PDB file of C-alpha atoms in Angstrom:
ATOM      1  CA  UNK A 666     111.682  37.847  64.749  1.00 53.00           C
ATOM      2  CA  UNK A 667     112.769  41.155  66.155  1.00 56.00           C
ATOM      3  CA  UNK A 668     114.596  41.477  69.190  1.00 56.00           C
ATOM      4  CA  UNK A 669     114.849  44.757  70.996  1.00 57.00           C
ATOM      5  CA  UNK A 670     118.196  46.277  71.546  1.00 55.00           C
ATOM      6  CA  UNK A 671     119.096  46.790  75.316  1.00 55.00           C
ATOM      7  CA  UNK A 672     119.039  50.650  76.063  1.00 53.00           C
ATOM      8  CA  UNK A 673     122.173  51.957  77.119  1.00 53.00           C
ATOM      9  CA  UNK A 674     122.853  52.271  80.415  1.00 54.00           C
ATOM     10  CA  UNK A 675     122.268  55.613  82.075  1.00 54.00           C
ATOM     11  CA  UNK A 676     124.678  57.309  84.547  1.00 52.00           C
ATOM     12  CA  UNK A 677     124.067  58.416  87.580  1.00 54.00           C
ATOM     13  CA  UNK A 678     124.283  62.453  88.217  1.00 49.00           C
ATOM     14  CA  UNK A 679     127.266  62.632  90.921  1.00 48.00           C
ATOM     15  CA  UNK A 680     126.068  64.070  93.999  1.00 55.00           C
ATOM     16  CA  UNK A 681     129.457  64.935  95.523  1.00 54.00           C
ATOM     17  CA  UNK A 682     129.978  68.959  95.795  1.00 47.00           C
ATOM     18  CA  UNK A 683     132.988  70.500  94.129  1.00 42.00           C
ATOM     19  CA  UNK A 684     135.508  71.495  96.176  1.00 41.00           C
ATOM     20  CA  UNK A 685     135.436  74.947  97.416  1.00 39.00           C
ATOM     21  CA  UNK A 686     138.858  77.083  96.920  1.00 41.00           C
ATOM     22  CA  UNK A 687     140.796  77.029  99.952  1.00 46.00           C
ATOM     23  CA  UNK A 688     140.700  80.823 100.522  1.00 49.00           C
ATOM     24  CA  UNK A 689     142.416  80.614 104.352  1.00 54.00           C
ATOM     25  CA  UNK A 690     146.064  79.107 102.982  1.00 64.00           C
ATOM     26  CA  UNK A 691     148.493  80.095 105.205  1.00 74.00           C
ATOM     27  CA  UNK A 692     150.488  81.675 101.909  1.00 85.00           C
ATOM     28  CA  UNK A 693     151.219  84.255 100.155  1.00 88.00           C
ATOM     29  CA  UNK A 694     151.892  85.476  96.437  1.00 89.00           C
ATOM     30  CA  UNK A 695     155.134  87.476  96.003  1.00 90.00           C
ATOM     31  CA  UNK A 696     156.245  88.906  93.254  1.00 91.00           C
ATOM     32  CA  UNK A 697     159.002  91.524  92.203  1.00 90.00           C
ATOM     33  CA  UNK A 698     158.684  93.210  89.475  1.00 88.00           C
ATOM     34  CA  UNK A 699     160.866  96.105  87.219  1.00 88.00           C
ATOM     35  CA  UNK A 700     158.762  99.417  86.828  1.00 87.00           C
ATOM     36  CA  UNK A 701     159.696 103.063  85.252  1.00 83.00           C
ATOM     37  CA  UNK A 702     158.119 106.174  86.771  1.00 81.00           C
ATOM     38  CA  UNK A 703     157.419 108.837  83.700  1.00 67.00           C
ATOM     39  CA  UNK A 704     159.869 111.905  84.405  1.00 59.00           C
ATOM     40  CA  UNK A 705     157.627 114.951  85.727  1.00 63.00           C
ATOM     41  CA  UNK A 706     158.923 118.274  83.892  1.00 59.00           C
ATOM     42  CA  UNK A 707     161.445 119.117  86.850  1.00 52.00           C
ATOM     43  CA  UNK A 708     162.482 115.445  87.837  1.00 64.00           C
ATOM     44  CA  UNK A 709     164.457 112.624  86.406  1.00 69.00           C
ATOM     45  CA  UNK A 710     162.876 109.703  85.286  1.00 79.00           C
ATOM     46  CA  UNK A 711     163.638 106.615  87.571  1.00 86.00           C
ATOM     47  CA  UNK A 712     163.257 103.091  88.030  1.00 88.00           C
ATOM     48  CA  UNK A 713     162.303 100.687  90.649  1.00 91.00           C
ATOM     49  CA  UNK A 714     162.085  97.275  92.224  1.00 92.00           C
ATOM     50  CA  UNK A 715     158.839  96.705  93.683  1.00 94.00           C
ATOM     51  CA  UNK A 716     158.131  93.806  96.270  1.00 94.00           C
ATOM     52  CA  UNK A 717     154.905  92.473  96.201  1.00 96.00           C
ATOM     53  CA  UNK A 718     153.243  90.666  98.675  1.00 94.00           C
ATOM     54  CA  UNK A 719     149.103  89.818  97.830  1.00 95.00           C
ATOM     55  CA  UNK A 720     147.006  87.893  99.918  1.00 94.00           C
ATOM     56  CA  UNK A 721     144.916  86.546  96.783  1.00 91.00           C
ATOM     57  CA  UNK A 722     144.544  82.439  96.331  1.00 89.00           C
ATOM     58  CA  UNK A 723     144.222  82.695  92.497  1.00 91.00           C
ATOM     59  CA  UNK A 724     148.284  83.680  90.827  1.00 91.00           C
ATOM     60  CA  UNK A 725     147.074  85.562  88.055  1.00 92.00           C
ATOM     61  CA  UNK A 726     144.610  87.621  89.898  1.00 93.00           C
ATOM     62  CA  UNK A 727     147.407  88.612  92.479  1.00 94.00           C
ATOM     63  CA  UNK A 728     149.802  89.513  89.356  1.00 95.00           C
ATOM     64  CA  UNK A 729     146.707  91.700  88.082  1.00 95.00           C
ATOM     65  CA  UNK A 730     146.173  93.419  91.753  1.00 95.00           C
ATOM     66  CA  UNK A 731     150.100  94.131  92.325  1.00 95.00           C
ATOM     67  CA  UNK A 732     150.196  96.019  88.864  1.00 95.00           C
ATOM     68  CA  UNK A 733     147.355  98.007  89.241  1.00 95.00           C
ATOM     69  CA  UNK A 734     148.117  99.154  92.800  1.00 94.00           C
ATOM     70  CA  UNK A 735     151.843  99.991  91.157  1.00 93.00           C
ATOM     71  CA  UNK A 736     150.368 102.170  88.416  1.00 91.00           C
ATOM     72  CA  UNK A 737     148.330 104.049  91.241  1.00 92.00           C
ATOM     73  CA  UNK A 738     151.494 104.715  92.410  1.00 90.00           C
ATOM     74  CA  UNK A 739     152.309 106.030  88.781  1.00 88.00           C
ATOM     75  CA  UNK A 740     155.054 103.638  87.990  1.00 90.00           C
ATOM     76  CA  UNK A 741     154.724 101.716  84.177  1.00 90.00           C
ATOM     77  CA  UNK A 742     155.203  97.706  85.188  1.00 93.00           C
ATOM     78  CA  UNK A 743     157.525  96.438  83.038  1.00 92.00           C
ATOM     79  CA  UNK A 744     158.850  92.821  83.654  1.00 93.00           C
ATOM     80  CA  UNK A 745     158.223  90.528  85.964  1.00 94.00           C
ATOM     81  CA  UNK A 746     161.461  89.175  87.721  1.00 93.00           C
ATOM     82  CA  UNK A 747     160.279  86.702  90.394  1.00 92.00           C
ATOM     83  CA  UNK A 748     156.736  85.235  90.959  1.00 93.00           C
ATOM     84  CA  UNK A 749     156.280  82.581  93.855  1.00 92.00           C
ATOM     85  CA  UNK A 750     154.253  80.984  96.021  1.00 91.00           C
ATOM     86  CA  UNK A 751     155.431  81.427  99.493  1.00 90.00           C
ATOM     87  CA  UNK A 752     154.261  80.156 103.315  1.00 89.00           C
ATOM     88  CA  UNK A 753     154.713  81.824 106.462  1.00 85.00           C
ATOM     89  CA  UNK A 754     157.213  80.073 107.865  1.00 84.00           C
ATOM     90  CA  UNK A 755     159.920  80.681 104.590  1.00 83.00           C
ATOM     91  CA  UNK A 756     160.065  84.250 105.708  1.00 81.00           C
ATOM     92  CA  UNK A 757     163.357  85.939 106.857  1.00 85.00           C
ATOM     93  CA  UNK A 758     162.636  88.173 110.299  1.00 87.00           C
ATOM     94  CA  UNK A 759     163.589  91.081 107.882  1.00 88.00           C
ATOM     95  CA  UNK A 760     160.681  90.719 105.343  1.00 87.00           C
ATOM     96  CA  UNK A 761     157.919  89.010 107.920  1.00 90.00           C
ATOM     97  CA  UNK A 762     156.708  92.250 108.733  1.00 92.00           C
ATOM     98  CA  UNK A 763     155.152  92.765 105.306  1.00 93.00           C
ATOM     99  CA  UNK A 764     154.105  89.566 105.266  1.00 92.00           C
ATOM    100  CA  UNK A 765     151.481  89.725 108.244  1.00 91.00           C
ATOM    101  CA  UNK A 766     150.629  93.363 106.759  1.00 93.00           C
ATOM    102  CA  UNK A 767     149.958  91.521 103.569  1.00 93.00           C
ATOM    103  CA  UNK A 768     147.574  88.717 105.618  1.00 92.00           C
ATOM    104  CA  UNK A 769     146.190  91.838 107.444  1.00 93.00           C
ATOM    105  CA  UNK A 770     145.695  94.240 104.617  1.00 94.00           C
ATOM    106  CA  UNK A 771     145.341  92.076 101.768  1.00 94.00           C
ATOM    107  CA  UNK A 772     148.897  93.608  99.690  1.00 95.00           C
ATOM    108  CA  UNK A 773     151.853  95.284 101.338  1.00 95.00           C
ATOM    109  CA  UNK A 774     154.623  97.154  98.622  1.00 96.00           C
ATOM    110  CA  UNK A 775     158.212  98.147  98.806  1.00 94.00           C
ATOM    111  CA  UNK A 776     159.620 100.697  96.502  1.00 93.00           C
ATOM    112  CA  UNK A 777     163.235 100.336  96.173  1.00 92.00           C
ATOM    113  CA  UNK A 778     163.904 103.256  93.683  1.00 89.00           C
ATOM    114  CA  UNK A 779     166.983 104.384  91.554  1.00 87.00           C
ATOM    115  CA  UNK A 780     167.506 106.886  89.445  1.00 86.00           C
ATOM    116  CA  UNK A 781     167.457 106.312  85.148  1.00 82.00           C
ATOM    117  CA  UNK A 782     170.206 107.316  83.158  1.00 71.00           C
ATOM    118  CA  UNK A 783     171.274 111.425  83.036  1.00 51.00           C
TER     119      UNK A 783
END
C-alpha cells in the first residue's frame, strides 16, 4: 500500500514594503581630495585641495558627483584623502556655511590651490 508523501509546505509571499532610502538625513558627504590642473602654455601647472561637500545619500555616487564637478573645473582627481559621513551639528562655525550651501545647492567646493614644482 502506497502512501502519499505530504507536499511541502508553501511560504507565504511577505507583504511588508521595503524600506524606502532615507533621502532627508540631516548629513552630509565630505570628502577632500588631491587634484593637478594641466599647465596652460603660459602658466605653471598647480595642485590643489578640494573640499567637498555633496548632498547625495548613496557614498559612492557623491564620490562620482564631486569628481566630475572637479574635472569641470579642469583639475585631474588624483587621491582621495578623507571621505566621511558628517551631520550638521559636527560642523565648525568656519565651514557651516558650505554646509547649508551644500543642503541648499546639492554640492558646495573649495579650491585651496598651490603652485607645482618650477
Amino acid at each position: 500500500m502506497r502512501t502519499k508523501a505530504a507536499a511541502p509546505a508553501r511560504k507565504r509571499a511577505s507583504t511588508r514594503k521595503p524600506k524606502p532610502i532615507e533621502a532627508s538625513r540631516p548629513g552630509l558627504h565630505y570628502f577632500v581630495i588631491y587634484s593637478v590642473k594641466a599647465a596652460a602654455p603660459s602658466r605653471r601647472r598647480e595642485g590643489a585641495y578640494v573640499c567637498c561637500w555633496i548632498d547625495f545619500p548613496i557614498q559612492d555616487g557623491a564620490l562620482h558627483l564631486a569628481k566630475f564637478y572637479i574635472r569641470q573645473a579642469g583639475y585631474r582627481p588624483r587621491t582621495v584623502q578623507e571621505r566621511t559621513w558628517i551631520e550638521p551639528w559636527e560642523q565648525s562655525p568656519k565651514v557651516a556655511k558650505y554646509f547649508r550651501e551644500a543642503k541648499e545647492d546639492g554640492a558646495s567646493f573649495v579650491f585651496e590651490r598651490y603652485p607645482l614644482g618650477s
